[in-house]
PDB file of C-alpha atoms in Angstrom:
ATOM      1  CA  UNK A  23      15.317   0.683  19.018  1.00 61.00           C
ATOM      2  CA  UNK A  24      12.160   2.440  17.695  1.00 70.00           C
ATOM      3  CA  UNK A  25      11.270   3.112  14.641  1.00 93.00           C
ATOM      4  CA  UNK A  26       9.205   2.485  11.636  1.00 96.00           C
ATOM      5  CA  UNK A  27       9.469  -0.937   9.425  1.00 96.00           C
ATOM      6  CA  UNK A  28       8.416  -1.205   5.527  1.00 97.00           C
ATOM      7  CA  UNK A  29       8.277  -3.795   3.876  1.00 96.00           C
ATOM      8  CA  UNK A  30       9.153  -5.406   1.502  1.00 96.00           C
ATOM      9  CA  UNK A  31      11.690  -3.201   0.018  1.00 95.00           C
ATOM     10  CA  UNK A  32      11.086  -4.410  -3.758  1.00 96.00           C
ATOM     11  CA  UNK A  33       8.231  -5.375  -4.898  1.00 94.00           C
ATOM     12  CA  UNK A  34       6.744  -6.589  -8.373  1.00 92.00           C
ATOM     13  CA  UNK A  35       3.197  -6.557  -9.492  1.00 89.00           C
ATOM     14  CA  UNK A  36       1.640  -8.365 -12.770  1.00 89.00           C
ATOM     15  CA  UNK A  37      -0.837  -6.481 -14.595  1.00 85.00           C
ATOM     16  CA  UNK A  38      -4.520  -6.885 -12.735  1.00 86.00           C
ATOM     17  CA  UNK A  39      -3.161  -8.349  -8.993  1.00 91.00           C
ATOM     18  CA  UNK A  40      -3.417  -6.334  -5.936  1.00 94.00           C
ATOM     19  CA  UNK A  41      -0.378  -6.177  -3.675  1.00 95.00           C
ATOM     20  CA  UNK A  42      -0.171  -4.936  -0.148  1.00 97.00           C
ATOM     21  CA  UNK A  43       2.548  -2.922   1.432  1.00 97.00           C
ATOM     22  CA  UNK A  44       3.338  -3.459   5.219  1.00 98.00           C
ATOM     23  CA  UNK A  45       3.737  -0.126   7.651  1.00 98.00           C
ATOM     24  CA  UNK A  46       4.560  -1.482  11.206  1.00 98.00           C
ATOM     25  CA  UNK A  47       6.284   1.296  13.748  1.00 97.00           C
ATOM     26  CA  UNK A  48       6.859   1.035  17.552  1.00 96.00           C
ATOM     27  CA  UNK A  49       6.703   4.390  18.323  1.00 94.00           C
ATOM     28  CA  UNK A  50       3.663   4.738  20.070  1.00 93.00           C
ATOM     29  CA  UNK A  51       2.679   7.314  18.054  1.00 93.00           C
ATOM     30  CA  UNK A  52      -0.644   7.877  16.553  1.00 92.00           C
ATOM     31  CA  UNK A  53      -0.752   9.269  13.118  1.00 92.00           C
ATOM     32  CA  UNK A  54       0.230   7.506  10.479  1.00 95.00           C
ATOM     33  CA  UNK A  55       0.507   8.347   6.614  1.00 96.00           C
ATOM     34  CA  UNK A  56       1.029   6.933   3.072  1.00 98.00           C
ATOM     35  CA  UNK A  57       3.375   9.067   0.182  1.00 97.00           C
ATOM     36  CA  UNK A  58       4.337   8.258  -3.379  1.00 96.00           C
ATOM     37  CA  UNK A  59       7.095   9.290  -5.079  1.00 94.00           C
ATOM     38  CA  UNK A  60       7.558   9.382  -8.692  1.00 91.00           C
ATOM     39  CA  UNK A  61      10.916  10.727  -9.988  1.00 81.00           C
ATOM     40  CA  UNK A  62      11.265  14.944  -9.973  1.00 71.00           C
ATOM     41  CA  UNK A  63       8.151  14.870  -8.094  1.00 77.00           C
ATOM     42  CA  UNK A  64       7.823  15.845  -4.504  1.00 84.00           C
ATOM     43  CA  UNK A  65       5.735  13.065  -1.936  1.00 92.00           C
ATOM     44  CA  UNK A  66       2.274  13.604  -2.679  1.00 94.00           C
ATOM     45  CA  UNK A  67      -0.040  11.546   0.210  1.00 95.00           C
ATOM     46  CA  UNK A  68      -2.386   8.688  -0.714  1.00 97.00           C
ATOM     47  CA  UNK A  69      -4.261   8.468   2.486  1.00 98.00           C
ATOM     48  CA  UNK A  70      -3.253   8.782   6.485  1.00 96.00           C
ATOM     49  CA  UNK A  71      -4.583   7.852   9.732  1.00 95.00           C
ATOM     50  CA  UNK A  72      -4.842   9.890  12.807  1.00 92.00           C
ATOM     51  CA  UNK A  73      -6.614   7.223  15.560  1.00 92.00           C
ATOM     52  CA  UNK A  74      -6.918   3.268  15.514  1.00 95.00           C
ATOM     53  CA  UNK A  75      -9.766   2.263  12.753  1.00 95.00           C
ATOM     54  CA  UNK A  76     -10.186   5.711  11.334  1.00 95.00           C
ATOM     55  CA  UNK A  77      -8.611   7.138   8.042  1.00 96.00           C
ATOM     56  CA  UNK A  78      -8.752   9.828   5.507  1.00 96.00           C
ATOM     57  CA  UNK A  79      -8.284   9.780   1.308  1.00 97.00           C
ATOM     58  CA  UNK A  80      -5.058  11.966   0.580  1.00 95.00           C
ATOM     59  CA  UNK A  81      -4.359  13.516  -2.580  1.00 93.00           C
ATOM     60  CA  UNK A  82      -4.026  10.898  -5.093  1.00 96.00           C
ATOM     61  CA  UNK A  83      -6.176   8.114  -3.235  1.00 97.00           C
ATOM     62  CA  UNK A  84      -7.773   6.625  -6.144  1.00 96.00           C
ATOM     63  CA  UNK A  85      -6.714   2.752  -6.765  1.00 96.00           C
ATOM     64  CA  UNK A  86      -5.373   2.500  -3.192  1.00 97.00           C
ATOM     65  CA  UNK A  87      -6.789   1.334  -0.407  1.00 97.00           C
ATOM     66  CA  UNK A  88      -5.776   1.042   3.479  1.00 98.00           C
ATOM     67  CA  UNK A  89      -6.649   0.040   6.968  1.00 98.00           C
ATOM     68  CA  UNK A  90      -6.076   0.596  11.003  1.00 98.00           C
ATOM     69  CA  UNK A  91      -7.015  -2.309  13.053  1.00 97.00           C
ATOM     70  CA  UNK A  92      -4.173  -1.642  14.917  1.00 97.00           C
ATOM     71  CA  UNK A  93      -2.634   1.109  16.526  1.00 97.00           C
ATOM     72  CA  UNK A  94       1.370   0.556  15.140  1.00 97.00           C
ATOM     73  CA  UNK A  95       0.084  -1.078  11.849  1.00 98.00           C
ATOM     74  CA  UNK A  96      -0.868   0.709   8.184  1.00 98.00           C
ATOM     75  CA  UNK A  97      -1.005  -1.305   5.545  1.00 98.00           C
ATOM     76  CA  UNK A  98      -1.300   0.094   2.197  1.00 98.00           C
ATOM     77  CA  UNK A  99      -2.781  -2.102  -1.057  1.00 97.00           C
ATOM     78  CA  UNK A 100      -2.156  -0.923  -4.288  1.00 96.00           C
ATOM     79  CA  UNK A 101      -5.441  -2.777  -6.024  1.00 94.00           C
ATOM     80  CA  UNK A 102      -5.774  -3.163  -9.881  1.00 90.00           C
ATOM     81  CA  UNK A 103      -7.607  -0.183 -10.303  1.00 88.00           C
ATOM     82  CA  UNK A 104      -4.594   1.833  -9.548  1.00 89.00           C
ATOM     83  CA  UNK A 105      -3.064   1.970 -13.323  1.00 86.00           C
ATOM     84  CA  UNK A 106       0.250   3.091 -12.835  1.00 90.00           C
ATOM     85  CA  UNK A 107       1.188   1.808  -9.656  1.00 93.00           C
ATOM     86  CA  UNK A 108       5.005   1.935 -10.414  1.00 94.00           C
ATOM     87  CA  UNK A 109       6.857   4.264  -7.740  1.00 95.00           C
ATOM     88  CA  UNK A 110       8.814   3.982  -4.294  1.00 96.00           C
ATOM     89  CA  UNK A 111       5.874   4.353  -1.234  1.00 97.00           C
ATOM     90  CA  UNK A 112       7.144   5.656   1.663  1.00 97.00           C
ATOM     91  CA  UNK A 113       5.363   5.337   5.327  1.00 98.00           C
ATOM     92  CA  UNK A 114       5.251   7.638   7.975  1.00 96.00           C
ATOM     93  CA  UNK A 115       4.410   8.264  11.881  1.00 95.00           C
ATOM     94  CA  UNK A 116       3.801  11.290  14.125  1.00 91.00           C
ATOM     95  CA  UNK A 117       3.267  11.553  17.930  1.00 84.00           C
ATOM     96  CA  UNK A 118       2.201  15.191  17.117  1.00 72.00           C
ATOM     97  CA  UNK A 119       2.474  17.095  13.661  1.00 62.00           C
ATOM     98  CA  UNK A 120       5.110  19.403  15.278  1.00 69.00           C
ATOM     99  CA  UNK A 121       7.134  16.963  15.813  1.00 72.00           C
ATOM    100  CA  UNK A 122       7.929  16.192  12.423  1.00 83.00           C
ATOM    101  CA  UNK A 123       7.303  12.638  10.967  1.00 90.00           C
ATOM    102  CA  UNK A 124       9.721   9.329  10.848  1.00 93.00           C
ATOM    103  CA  UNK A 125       9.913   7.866   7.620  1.00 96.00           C
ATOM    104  CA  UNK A 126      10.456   4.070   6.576  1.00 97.00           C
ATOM    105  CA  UNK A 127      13.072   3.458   4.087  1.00 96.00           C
ATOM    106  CA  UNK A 128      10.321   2.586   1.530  1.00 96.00           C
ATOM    107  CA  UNK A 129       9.274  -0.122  -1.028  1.00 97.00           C
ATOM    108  CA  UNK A 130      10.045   0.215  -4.351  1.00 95.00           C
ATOM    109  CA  UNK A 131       6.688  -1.159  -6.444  1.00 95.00           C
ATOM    110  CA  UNK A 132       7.487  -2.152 -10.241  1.00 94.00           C
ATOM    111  CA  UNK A 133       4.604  -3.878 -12.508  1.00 89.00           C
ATOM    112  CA  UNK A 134       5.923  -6.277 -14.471  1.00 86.00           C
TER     113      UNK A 134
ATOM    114  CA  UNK B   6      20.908   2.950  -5.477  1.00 37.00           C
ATOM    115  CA  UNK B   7      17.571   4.245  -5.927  1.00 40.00           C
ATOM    116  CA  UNK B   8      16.744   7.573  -7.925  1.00 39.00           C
ATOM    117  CA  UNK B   9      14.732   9.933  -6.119  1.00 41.00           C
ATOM    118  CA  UNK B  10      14.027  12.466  -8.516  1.00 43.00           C
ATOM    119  CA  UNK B  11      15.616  12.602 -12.056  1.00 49.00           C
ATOM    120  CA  UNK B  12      14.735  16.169 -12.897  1.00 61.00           C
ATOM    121  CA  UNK B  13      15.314  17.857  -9.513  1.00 77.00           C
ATOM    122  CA  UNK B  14      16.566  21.231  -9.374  1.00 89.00           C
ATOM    123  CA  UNK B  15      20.426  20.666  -8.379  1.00 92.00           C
ATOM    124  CA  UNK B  16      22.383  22.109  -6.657  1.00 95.00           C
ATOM    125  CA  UNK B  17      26.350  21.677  -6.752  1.00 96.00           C
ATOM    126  CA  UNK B  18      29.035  22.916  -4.430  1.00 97.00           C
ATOM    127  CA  UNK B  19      32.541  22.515  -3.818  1.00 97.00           C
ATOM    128  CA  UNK B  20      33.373  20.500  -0.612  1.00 97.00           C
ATOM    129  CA  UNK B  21      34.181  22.728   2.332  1.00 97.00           C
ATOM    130  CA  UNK B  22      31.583  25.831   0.987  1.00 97.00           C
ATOM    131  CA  UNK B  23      28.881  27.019   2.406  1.00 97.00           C
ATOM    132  CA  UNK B  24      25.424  25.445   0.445  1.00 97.00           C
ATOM    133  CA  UNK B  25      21.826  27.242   0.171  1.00 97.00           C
ATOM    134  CA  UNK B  26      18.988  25.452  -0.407  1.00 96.00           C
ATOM    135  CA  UNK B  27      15.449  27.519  -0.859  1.00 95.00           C
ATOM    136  CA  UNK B  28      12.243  26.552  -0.855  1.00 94.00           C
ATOM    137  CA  UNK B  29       8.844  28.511  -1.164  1.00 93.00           C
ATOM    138  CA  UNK B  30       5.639  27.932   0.412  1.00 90.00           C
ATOM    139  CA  UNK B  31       2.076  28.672  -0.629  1.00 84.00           C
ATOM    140  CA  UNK B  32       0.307  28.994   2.500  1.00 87.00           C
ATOM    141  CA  UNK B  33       0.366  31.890   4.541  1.00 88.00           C
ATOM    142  CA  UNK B  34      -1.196  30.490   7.362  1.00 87.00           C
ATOM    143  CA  UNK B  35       1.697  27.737   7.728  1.00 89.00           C
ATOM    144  CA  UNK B  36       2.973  28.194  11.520  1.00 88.00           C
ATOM    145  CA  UNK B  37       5.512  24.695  11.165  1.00 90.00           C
ATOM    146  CA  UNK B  38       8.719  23.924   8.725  1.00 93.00           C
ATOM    147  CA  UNK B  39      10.405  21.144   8.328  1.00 94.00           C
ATOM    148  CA  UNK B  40      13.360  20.185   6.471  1.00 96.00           C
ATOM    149  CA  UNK B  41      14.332  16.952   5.610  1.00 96.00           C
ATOM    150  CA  UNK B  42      17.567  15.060   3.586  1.00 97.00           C
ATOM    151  CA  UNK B  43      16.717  11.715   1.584  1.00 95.00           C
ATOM    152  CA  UNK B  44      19.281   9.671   0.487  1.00 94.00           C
ATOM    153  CA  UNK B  45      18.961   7.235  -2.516  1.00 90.00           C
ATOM    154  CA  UNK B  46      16.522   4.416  -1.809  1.00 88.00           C
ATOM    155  CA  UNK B  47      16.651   5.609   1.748  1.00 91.00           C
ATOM    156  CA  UNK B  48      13.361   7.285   3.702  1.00 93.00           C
ATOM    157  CA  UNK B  49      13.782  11.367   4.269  1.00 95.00           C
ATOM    158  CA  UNK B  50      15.154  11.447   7.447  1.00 95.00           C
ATOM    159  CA  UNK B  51      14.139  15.224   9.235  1.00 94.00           C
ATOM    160  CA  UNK B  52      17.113  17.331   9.622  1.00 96.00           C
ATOM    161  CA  UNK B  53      15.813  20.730  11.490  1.00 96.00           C
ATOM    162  CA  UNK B  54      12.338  22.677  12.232  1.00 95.00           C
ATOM    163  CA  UNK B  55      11.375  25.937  12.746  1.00 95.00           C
ATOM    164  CA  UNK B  56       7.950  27.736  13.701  1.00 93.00           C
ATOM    165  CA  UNK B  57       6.349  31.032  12.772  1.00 92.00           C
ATOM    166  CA  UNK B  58       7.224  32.889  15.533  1.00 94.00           C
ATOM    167  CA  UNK B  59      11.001  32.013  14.858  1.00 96.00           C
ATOM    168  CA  UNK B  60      13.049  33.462  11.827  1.00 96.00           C
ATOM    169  CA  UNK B  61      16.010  31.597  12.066  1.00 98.00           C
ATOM    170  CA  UNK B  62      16.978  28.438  13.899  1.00 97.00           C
ATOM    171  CA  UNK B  63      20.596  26.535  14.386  1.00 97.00           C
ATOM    172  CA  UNK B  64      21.581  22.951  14.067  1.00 95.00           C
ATOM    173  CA  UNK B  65      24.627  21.565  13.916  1.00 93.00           C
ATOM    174  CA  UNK B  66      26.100  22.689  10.634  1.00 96.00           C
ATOM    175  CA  UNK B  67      22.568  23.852   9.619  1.00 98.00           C
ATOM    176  CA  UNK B  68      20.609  27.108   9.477  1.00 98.00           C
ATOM    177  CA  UNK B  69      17.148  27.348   8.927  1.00 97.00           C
ATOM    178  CA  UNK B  70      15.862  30.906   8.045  1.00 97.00           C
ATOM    179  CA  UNK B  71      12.078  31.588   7.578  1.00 97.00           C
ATOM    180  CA  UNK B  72      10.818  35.009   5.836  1.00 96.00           C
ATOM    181  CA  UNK B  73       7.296  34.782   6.258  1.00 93.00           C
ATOM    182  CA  UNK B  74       7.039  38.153   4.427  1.00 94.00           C
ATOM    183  CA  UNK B  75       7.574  36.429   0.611  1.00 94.00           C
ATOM    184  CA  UNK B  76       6.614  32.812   2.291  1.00 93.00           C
ATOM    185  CA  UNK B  77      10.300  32.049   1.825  1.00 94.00           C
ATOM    186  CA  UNK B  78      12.220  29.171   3.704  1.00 95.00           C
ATOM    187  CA  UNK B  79      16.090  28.607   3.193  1.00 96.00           C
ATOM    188  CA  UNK B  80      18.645  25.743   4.475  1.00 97.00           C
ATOM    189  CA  UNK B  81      22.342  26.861   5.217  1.00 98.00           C
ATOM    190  CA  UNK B  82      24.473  24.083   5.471  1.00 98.00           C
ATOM    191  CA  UNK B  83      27.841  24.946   6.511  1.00 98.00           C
ATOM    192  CA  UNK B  84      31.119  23.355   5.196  1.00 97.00           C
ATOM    193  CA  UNK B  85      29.271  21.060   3.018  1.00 97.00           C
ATOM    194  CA  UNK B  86      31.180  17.430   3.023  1.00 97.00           C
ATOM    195  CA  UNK B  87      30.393  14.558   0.307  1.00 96.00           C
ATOM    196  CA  UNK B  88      27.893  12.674   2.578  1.00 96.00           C
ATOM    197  CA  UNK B  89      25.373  15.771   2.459  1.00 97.00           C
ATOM    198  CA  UNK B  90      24.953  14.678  -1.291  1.00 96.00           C
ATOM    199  CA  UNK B  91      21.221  13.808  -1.191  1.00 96.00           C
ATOM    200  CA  UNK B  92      17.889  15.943  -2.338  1.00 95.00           C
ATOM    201  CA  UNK B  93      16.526  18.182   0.733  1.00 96.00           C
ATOM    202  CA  UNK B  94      13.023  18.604   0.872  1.00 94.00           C
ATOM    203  CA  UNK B  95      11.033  21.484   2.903  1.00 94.00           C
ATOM    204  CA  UNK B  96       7.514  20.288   4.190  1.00 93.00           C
ATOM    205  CA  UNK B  97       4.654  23.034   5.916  1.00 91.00           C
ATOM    206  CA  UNK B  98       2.064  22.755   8.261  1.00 86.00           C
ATOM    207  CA  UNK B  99      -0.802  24.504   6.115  1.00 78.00           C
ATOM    208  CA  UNK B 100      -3.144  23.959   8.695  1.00 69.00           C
ATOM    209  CA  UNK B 101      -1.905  25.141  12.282  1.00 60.00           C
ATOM    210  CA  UNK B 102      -2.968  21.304  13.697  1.00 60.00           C
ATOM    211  CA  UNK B 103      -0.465  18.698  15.096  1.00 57.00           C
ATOM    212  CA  UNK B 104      -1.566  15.864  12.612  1.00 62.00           C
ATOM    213  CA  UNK B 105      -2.280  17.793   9.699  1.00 75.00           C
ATOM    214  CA  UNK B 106      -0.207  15.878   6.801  1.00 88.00           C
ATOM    215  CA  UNK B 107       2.340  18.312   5.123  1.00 88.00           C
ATOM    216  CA  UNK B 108       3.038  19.674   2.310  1.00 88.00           C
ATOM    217  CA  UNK B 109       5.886  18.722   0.933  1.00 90.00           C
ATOM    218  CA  UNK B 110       7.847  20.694  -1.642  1.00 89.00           C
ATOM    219  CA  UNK B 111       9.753  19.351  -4.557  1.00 86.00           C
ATOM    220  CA  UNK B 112      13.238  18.623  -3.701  1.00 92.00           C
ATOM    221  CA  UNK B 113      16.508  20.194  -4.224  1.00 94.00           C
ATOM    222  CA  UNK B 114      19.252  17.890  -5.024  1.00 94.00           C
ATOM    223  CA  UNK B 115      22.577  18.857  -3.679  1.00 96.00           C
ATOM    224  CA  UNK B 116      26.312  17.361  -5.171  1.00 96.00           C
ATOM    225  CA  UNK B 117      28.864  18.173  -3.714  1.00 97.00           C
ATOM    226  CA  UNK B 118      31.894  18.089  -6.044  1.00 95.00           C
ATOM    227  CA  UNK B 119      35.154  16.307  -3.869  1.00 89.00           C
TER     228      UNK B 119
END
């Protein structure tokens, strides 16, 4: 079946490391995008990608960083710089924007 | 299970009623909707769209309705049952472009009481 892979689903960060989150989907499609979401907060976008090795800084893109070597992979890391990295990240794809996107079921990121 | 949002506006309904969600936008030039349902610790998973040229579209058990007038969205769901519990989100299109990333409002959460 298609569809969109995170992983891992929990994750724990000490104080100072940098962690990476994996976005793999087998959709074909060609956008992908990065959200946060803190608790009674909407998903506000870190960064997203519309075409292989090309991507743009979303809202809160500070202390993240990403890449696209790879047409169904977007990994996201979280560096050290990012000082409040606790939240559940959420992935997403699009063929086309009207389309609507398909979500991953997330990864919950805790520092510890 | 996960929390999604801890000081969502909720909404709660009796089983078997009729639920209304709202959400409003900000952009006026917005031509795509989306709603979507998340479930704790689950991704949103997209429930029905509508465009600008539409004002109301049907699903199965859902309504979408679209006033572009007061940039007003709403999502009907009728006969609500206890696995709608989750928080509904509405997204936009601000930009009138297919990979545009949207806007995503808030969240409603919805309980339905058994």
């Amino acid at each position: 079946d298609g569809g969109i892979t995170q992983s891992p689903k929990y994750l724990f960060r000490k104080e100072g490391q940098n962690v990476t989150l994996s976005c793999e989907q087998n959709l074909n499609h060609d956008a992908m995008y990065w959200y946060r979401q803190d608790p009674g907060q909407g998903l506000r976008l870190i960064y997203y990608s519309q075409i292989v090795n090309d991507f743009q800084k979303g809202d809160i893109a500070e202390g993240y960083s990403v890449s696209r070597e790879k047409k169904e992979s977007f990994p996201l890391t979280v560096t050290s710089a990012q000082k409040n990295p606790t939240a559940f990240y959420l992935c997403a794809s699009t063929d086309r924007g009207y389309d609507g996107y398909t979500f991953g079921s997330g990864t919950r990121l805790t520092v510890v | 299970g996960e929390s999604v949002g801890l000081h969502l506006p909720t909404l709660s309904v009796q089983e078997g009623d009729n639920s209304i969600i709202n959400c409003a936008y900000s952009n006026s030039a917005s031509d795509y909707f989306i709603w979507y349902k998340q479930e704790s610790g689950k991704g949103p998973q997209f429930i029905i769209d509508i465009r600008s040229n539409m004002d109301k579209r049907q699903g199965q058990r859902v309504t979408v309705l679209l006033n572009k007038t007061v940039k007003h969205l709403s999502l009907q769901i009728a006969a609500t049952q206890p696995g709608d519990s989750a928080v509904y989100f509405c997204a936009e299109n601000p930009m009138n472009s297919g990979n545009t990333p949207l806007v995503f409002g808030k969240g409603t959460r919805l309980s339905v009481i058994a």
